Coordinates of C-alpha atoms in Angstrom, one line a residue:
Chain A
M1 CA 24.6 101.4 -177.8
Y2 CA 21.4 104.5 -178.4
P3 CA 19.9 104.9 -181.9
K4 CA 21.4 105.9 -185.0
Q5 CA 19.3 109.5 -185.3
F6 CA 20.7 110.3 -182.1
E7 CA 24.2 108.7 -182.2
A8 CA 24.2 111.3 -185.2
L9 CA 22.7 114.4 -182.8
V10 CA 25.1 113.5 -180.7
D11 CA 28.0 113.4 -182.9
C12 CA 26.1 117.6 -184.1
F13 CA 26.5 118.6 -180.8
Q14 CA 30.4 117.7 -180.2
H15 CA 30.9 119.6 -182.8
L16 CA 30.5 122.3 -180.2
S17 CA 34.0 123.5 -178.5
G18 CA 33.8 122.8 -175.2
V19 CA 30.9 120.3 -175.6
G20 CA 32.3 116.5 -175.1
L21 CA 30.3 113.2 -176.1
K22 CA 28.6 114.0 -171.6
T23 CA 27.1 116.4 -172.2
A24 CA 26.5 116.2 -175.6
E25 CA 24.3 113.1 -174.9
R26 CA 22.1 116.0 -172.7
Y27 CA 22.2 117.8 -175.3
A28 CA 20.8 115.8 -177.6
F29 CA 18.6 113.9 -174.2
E30 CA 16.6 117.5 -174.3
A31 CA 16.9 117.7 -178.0
L32 CA 14.6 115.1 -177.8
E33 CA 11.9 116.8 -175.3
W34 CA 11.0 119.7 -177.7
D35 CA 8.4 120.3 -178.8
D36 CA 7.7 119.9 -183.7
E37 CA 7.9 124.5 -183.2
Q38 CA 11.2 123.9 -181.1
I39 CA 12.8 122.2 -183.7
H40 CA 11.6 123.9 -185.9
R41 CA 13.1 126.9 -184.4
F42 CA 16.9 125.6 -184.7
M43 CA 16.5 123.8 -187.8
Q44 CA 16.0 127.7 -189.2
G45 CA 18.6 128.8 -186.7
L46 CA 21.0 126.8 -188.6
D47 CA 19.4 127.6 -191.9
G48 CA 19.9 131.3 -191.2
I49 CA 23.0 131.1 -190.8
K50 CA 24.2 131.1 -195.1
D51 CA 22.2 134.3 -194.8
I52 CA 24.5 136.7 -192.5
H53 CA 27.5 138.2 -193.8
H54 CA 29.9 140.8 -192.6
C55 CA 28.7 143.6 -193.2
S56 CA 31.0 145.0 -196.4
K57 CA 32.4 148.2 -195.2
C58 CA 33.1 147.6 -191.0
G59 CA 32.4 143.6 -190.8
H60 CA 30.3 143.2 -188.0
L61 CA 27.9 140.4 -188.8
S62 CA 24.8 141.8 -190.5
D63 CA 22.3 140.4 -193.1
E64 CA 22.9 143.3 -195.6
D65 CA 25.4 144.6 -197.3
L66 CA 25.6 147.8 -194.2
C67 CA 25.2 147.1 -190.7
D68 CA 22.0 148.9 -188.6
I69 CA 25.3 151.0 -187.4
C70 CA 26.6 152.2 -190.8
K71 CA 23.6 152.3 -191.8
N72 CA 22.8 155.0 -189.2
S73 CA 22.9 158.3 -189.7
D74 CA 22.0 159.4 -185.9
R75 CA 25.7 157.8 -185.6
D76 CA 29.1 160.0 -185.5
Q77 CA 30.3 158.5 -189.4
S78 CA 33.6 160.9 -187.5
V79 CA 34.6 158.6 -185.0
I80 CA 35.7 154.5 -185.9
C81 CA 36.7 152.9 -183.1
V82 CA 38.3 149.4 -183.2
V83 CA 37.2 145.9 -182.1
Q84 CA 38.6 142.6 -182.3
Q85 CA 35.1 141.4 -183.4
S86 CA 31.6 141.2 -183.0
K87 CA 30.7 140.3 -179.2
D88 CA 33.1 143.1 -179.3
V89 CA 30.6 145.9 -180.3
V90 CA 27.2 144.2 -178.9
A91 CA 29.1 145.1 -175.9
M92 CA 29.8 148.9 -176.8
E93 CA 26.3 149.8 -177.5
K94 CA 25.6 148.0 -174.7
T95 CA 27.1 150.9 -172.9
H96 CA 24.9 154.0 -174.6
E97 CA 27.2 156.5 -174.0
Y98 CA 29.5 155.4 -177.7
H99 CA 27.2 157.3 -180.5
G100 CA 30.3 156.5 -183.0
V101 CA 31.1 153.2 -185.9
Y102 CA 33.2 150.7 -185.3
H103 CA 35.8 149.0 -186.7
V104 CA 35.9 143.9 -187.0
L105 CA 39.3 143.2 -187.1
G106 CA 38.4 139.8 -186.7
G107 CA 41.6 139.7 -184.5
V108 CA 44.6 139.5 -183.6
I109 CA 48.1 140.2 -184.2
S110 CA 49.1 136.7 -182.5
T111 CA 52.6 135.0 -183.9
S112 CA 52.2 131.9 -181.9
K113 CA 48.2 131.0 -183.6
G114 CA 50.3 132.5 -186.8
I115 CA 47.7 134.8 -186.9
L116 CA 49.8 137.7 -189.0
P117 CA 48.5 141.5 -190.1
E118 CA 47.6 140.4 -193.9
D119 CA 44.4 138.4 -191.9
L120 CA 42.7 140.4 -190.2
N121 CA 40.6 143.0 -191.7
I122 CA 42.9 146.1 -191.9
D123 CA 43.3 147.4 -194.8
K124 CA 40.0 148.2 -195.6
L125 CA 40.5 150.4 -192.5
I126 CA 43.4 151.9 -193.5
Q127 CA 40.5 152.9 -196.3
R128 CA 38.1 154.2 -194.2
V129 CA 40.1 156.4 -192.7
D130 CA 42.2 157.4 -196.3
Q131 CA 38.5 158.1 -197.8
E132 CA 35.9 159.0 -195.5
S133 CA 36.3 161.9 -192.9
V134 CA 38.0 160.2 -190.2
K135 CA 38.6 162.2 -187.3
E136 CA 39.8 160.0 -185.0
V137 CA 40.7 155.9 -184.2
I138 CA 39.9 154.3 -180.9
L139 CA 42.0 151.0 -180.9
A140 CA 39.8 148.7 -178.6
T141 CA 41.5 146.1 -177.9
N142 CA 41.3 143.0 -175.7
P143 CA 44.8 145.3 -172.9
T144 CA 46.3 141.2 -173.5
V145 CA 49.1 140.8 -175.4
E146 CA 47.7 140.1 -178.1
G147 CA 45.2 143.4 -178.0
E148 CA 48.5 145.1 -177.1
T149 CA 50.5 144.1 -180.0
T150 CA 48.0 144.9 -182.5
A151 CA 47.2 148.4 -181.2
L152 CA 50.8 149.3 -181.7
Y153 CA 50.6 147.9 -185.2
L154 CA 47.6 149.9 -186.0
S155 CA 49.0 153.0 -184.3
K156 CA 52.5 152.8 -186.9
L157 CA 50.3 152.0 -189.7
L158 CA 48.1 155.2 -188.6
E159 CA 50.9 157.1 -187.6
N160 CA 51.5 159.2 -191.1
K161 CA 47.8 160.5 -192.1
P162 CA 45.6 163.5 -189.9
V163 CA 44.0 161.3 -187.0
E164 CA 44.1 161.5 -184.1
I165 CA 44.4 157.7 -182.3
T166 CA 42.7 157.3 -179.3
R167 CA 44.3 153.3 -177.4
I168 CA 41.0 152.9 -174.3
A169 CA 42.5 153.5 -170.8
H170 CA 43.4 150.3 -168.9
G171 CA 43.0 150.1 -164.7
L172 CA 41.0 148.9 -162.4
P173 CA 37.7 147.7 -163.7
M174 CA 34.2 149.6 -161.7
G175 CA 33.8 147.5 -158.0
G176 CA 37.1 146.6 -158.1
H177 CA 39.4 145.8 -155.5
L178 CA 43.1 146.7 -155.4
D179 CA 44.1 144.0 -153.7
Y180 CA 43.7 141.8 -155.8
A181 CA 44.1 143.3 -158.6
D182 CA 47.5 142.0 -160.7
E183 CA 50.3 144.4 -160.8
M184 CA 49.5 145.1 -165.6
T185 CA 46.4 146.4 -164.1
L186 CA 48.2 148.2 -160.7
I187 CA 51.1 149.9 -162.9
K188 CA 48.4 151.0 -164.9
A189 CA 46.0 152.4 -162.8
L190 CA 49.3 154.4 -162.0
E191 CA 50.1 155.9 -164.5
G192 CA 46.9 156.3 -166.1
R193 CA 45.9 158.9 -163.0
K194 CA 44.3 161.5 -163.0
K195 CA 43.5 164.5 -161.7
M196 CA 40.9 164.7 -159.9
Chain B
M1 CA 22.4 144.2 -181.7
Y2 CA 23.2 141.5 -183.4
P3 CA 21.6 140.3 -187.7
K4 CA 17.6 138.7 -186.6
Q5 CA 19.4 135.1 -187.6
F6 CA 22.3 135.8 -185.1
E7 CA 20.0 135.8 -182.2
A8 CA 17.4 133.3 -183.6
L9 CA 19.5 131.5 -183.4
V10 CA 21.4 131.9 -180.2
D11 CA 18.0 131.3 -178.2
C12 CA 18.1 128.8 -179.4
F13 CA 20.9 127.4 -177.7
Q14 CA 19.9 128.9 -175.3
H15 CA 16.8 126.1 -174.5
L16 CA 19.2 124.1 -174.0
S17 CA 19.7 123.8 -170.4
G18 CA 22.7 125.1 -168.8
V19 CA 23.7 127.4 -171.7
G20 CA 23.3 131.1 -171.2
L21 CA 23.6 134.4 -173.3
K22 CA 27.2 134.8 -173.2
T23 CA 27.7 130.5 -174.7
A24 CA 24.7 130.5 -176.9
E25 CA 27.1 133.2 -178.4
R26 CA 30.2 131.4 -178.3
Y27 CA 27.9 128.7 -180.5
A28 CA 26.2 130.6 -182.1
F29 CA 29.9 131.9 -183.5
E30 CA 31.1 129.2 -183.9
A31 CA 28.1 127.8 -186.3
L32 CA 29.7 130.6 -188.0
E33 CA 32.1 129.3 -189.0
W34 CA 30.6 125.7 -190.3
D35 CA 30.1 124.8 -193.6
D36 CA 27.1 124.6 -195.3
E37 CA 27.3 120.3 -195.0
Q38 CA 27.8 120.4 -191.0
I39 CA 25.4 122.8 -191.0
H40 CA 23.4 120.5 -192.8
R41 CA 24.3 117.7 -190.9
F42 CA 23.6 119.5 -188.3
M43 CA 20.0 120.2 -189.7
Q44 CA 18.8 116.9 -190.5
G45 CA 19.8 115.6 -186.3
L46 CA 17.3 117.9 -185.8
D47 CA 15.2 117.1 -188.2
G48 CA 15.8 112.8 -187.4
I49 CA 14.2 113.1 -183.8
K50 CA 10.9 112.3 -185.3
D51 CA 12.1 109.1 -185.8
I52 CA 13.1 108.2 -182.5
H53 CA 11.5 107.0 -180.4
H54 CA 10.9 104.9 -177.1
C55 CA 11.0 100.8 -177.8
S56 CA 7.8 100.1 -176.7
K57 CA 8.5 97.3 -174.2
C58 CA 11.6 98.3 -171.8
G59 CA 11.4 102.3 -172.4
H60 CA 14.9 103.2 -174.0
L61 CA 15.4 104.9 -177.3
S62 CA 14.7 102.9 -179.8
D63 CA 14.6 103.2 -183.1
E64 CA 11.7 101.0 -184.2
D65 CA 9.2 99.6 -182.2
L66 CA 11.4 97.7 -180.0
C67 CA 15.7 98.2 -179.3
D68 CA 18.3 96.6 -180.3
I69 CA 18.3 94.8 -176.9
C70 CA 15.2 93.4 -176.7
K71 CA 15.7 91.8 -179.6
N72 CA 18.9 90.2 -179.1
S73 CA 17.2 86.4 -178.9
D74 CA 21.0 86.1 -177.3
R75 CA 20.0 88.8 -174.5
D76 CA 18.9 86.9 -171.5
Q77 CA 15.2 87.9 -171.9
S78 CA 14.3 86.4 -168.0
V79 CA 16.7 89.0 -165.7
I80 CA 16.0 93.0 -166.3
C81 CA 17.7 95.0 -164.9
V82 CA 15.3 98.7 -164.4
V83 CA 17.8 101.9 -164.9
Q84 CA 15.6 105.2 -164.5
Q85 CA 16.7 106.7 -167.9
S86 CA 18.4 105.7 -171.0
K87 CA 21.8 106.7 -170.2
D88 CA 22.1 104.2 -167.0
V89 CA 21.2 102.0 -170.3
V90 CA 24.8 103.1 -172.4
A91 CA 26.8 102.7 -169.2
M92 CA 25.7 100.0 -167.8
E93 CA 25.9 98.2 -171.4
K94 CA 29.9 99.5 -172.3
T95 CA 30.6 97.2 -169.2
H96 CA 30.2 94.0 -171.4
E97 CA 29.0 92.6 -168.9
Y98 CA 25.1 91.9 -168.2
H99 CA 23.2 89.8 -170.9
G100 CA 19.9 90.5 -169.4
V101 CA 17.3 92.9 -170.1
Y102 CA 16.1 96.3 -168.8
H103 CA 13.3 98.0 -168.3
V104 CA 14.0 102.6 -168.7
L105 CA 11.7 103.7 -166.0
G106 CA 12.2 107.4 -167.3
G107 CA 13.2 108.8 -164.1
V108 CA 12.0 108.6 -160.2
I109 CA 10.1 109.1 -157.4
S110 CA 10.2 112.2 -156.5
T111 CA 7.9 114.0 -154.2
S112 CA 9.6 117.7 -154.8
K113 CA 9.5 117.4 -158.2
G114 CA 5.9 116.3 -158.4
I115 CA 7.2 112.9 -159.7
L116 CA 4.6 110.0 -159.1
P117 CA 5.1 106.4 -159.7
E118 CA 2.2 106.1 -163.3
D119 CA 4.4 109.1 -163.6
L120 CA 7.2 106.5 -164.4
N121 CA 7.0 103.4 -166.7
I122 CA 5.8 101.2 -163.7
D123 CA 2.9 100.0 -165.3
K124 CA 4.7 97.7 -168.1
L125 CA 7.8 96.6 -165.6
I126 CA 4.6 94.4 -163.8
Q127 CA 2.9 93.5 -166.9
R128 CA 5.8 92.3 -168.4
V129 CA 7.2 90.7 -164.4
D130 CA 3.8 89.1 -165.4
Q131 CA 3.0 87.8 -168.8
E132 CA 7.1 86.6 -169.8
S133 CA 9.8 84.5 -167.9
V134 CA 11.1 86.5 -166.0
K135 CA 13.0 85.3 -162.6
E136 CA 14.9 87.8 -162.1
V137 CA 14.2 92.1 -161.3
I138 CA 17.9 94.4 -160.6
L139 CA 17.2 96.9 -159.3
A140 CA 19.8 100.0 -160.1
T141 CA 18.5 103.0 -159.7
N142 CA 21.2 105.3 -159.2
P143 CA 21.8 105.7 -155.0
T144 CA 19.9 108.3 -154.1
V145 CA 17.3 109.2 -151.8
E146 CA 14.4 109.4 -154.7
G147 CA 16.6 106.2 -156.1
E148 CA 16.9 104.4 -153.1
T149 CA 12.6 105.4 -152.3
T150 CA 12.1 103.4 -156.2
A151 CA 13.6 100.6 -155.5
L152 CA 11.7 100.1 -152.5
Y153 CA 8.8 101.4 -153.8
L154 CA 9.5 98.8 -156.9
S155 CA 10.8 96.1 -154.0
K156 CA 7.0 95.8 -152.4
L157 CA 4.8 96.1 -155.6
L158 CA 7.0 92.6 -156.9
E159 CA 7.5 91.6 -153.4
N160 CA 4.1 89.1 -154.0
K161 CA 5.4 88.1 -157.5
P162 CA 7.3 84.7 -158.9
V163 CA 10.8 86.8 -159.0
E164 CA 14.0 87.0 -157.5
I165 CA 14.2 90.5 -156.7
T166 CA 17.8 92.2 -156.6
R167 CA 19.5 95.6 -155.5
I168 CA 22.5 96.6 -157.2
A169 CA 25.3 97.0 -154.6
H170 CA 26.3 100.5 -152.9
G171 CA 30.2 100.8 -151.4
L172 CA 33.6 102.5 -152.1
P173 CA 34.4 103.4 -156.1
M174 CA 36.4 101.1 -158.1
G175 CA 40.0 103.2 -157.2
G176 CA 37.9 105.6 -154.0
H177 CA 40.3 106.5 -151.2
L178 CA 38.7 105.8 -147.7
D179 CA 39.8 108.9 -147.2
Y180 CA 38.1 111.4 -149.4
A181 CA 34.3 108.4 -149.2
D182 CA 31.2 110.4 -147.4
E183 CA 29.9 109.1 -144.3
M184 CA 26.4 106.4 -146.0
T185 CA 29.4 105.5 -148.9
L186 CA 30.5 104.0 -145.6
I187 CA 28.5 102.5 -144.0
K188 CA 27.7 100.4 -146.7
A189 CA 31.0 99.8 -148.2
L190 CA 30.7 98.7 -144.1
E191 CA 27.0 97.0 -144.0
G192 CA 27.6 94.5 -147.9
R193 CA 31.5 93.2 -147.0
K194 CA 32.2 90.2 -147.7
K195 CA 34.4 87.3 -146.9
M196 CA 37.5 86.6 -149.0

């Protein structure tokens, strides 16, 4: 009942997960209001996708062979922070507190989703530990069942290498309230307690 | 911290209202997984926007001068249903019960948003009533303060023309529950009661 071109655009927006017909229609109606420049910019944005690769070293998104972090000689190349996805790199970078480099796994081991260790960017991590002078590997996968499993798997894999393996701390989030925290978080917060 | 092309795409998605940084990033990450064909289709969809016009008669979206409904000689051209936007035409069409034609206002009168009668597609409606043999104008703007105001405004404007002016019924929605209905709806449902 809409013109064909409009239906086509609605259909495109519906390809985004979590976007149903109503939302896709809303997006398409908004797009109708855009000026030529905005449309052109969006088309170029989509066109640019093919220029986005994964860093050949760490797996983070990059428009060149090596990402900006791996190329940066000011970063401590002897500390590798292992994360699940590129988003996590960006989250860590926002702290401005971490000066090492990263390794992006591209996911976590998940038997329910059929993701096995060989589907992840693990071989290259081992290679890096073997070939570069790495002192520490920080396992920073999410504190979920799958993230913990993956961290455990990696720690076993690396245990005989001359490298320190650490796991990010679990506990109460800053600004959090004890009575709103789940039991697992409280247990981890207790276990991880430190002398003041 | 993402590659420039990726940031550009995220920025494009953020132009959609209701889409913040997190959602835009999620969309862009999904787009990274698309194959060339899907990206091409999306780009074409955006490119097609410039071919989408408003029907010169009723204001509904159309890829030609007249929309499919206005062109259709099987439709009763003497009954015009006045709606706020193209979405409403599609909603009405889904009922398969309405066989007249439409007139899309492109909004409603709203003092708070600064939308005045002259910003809406009203002149052409008057023109249609004057020049075509129109028997009935159904005012089907939303039952909101602004929709009611607009309906009232239009009914005043048309009151001296040889045409019947009707307003869609207000009342309890089908499948609705009395105890969940707001007072205004209940009042309207009572006022509009009919003999059984």
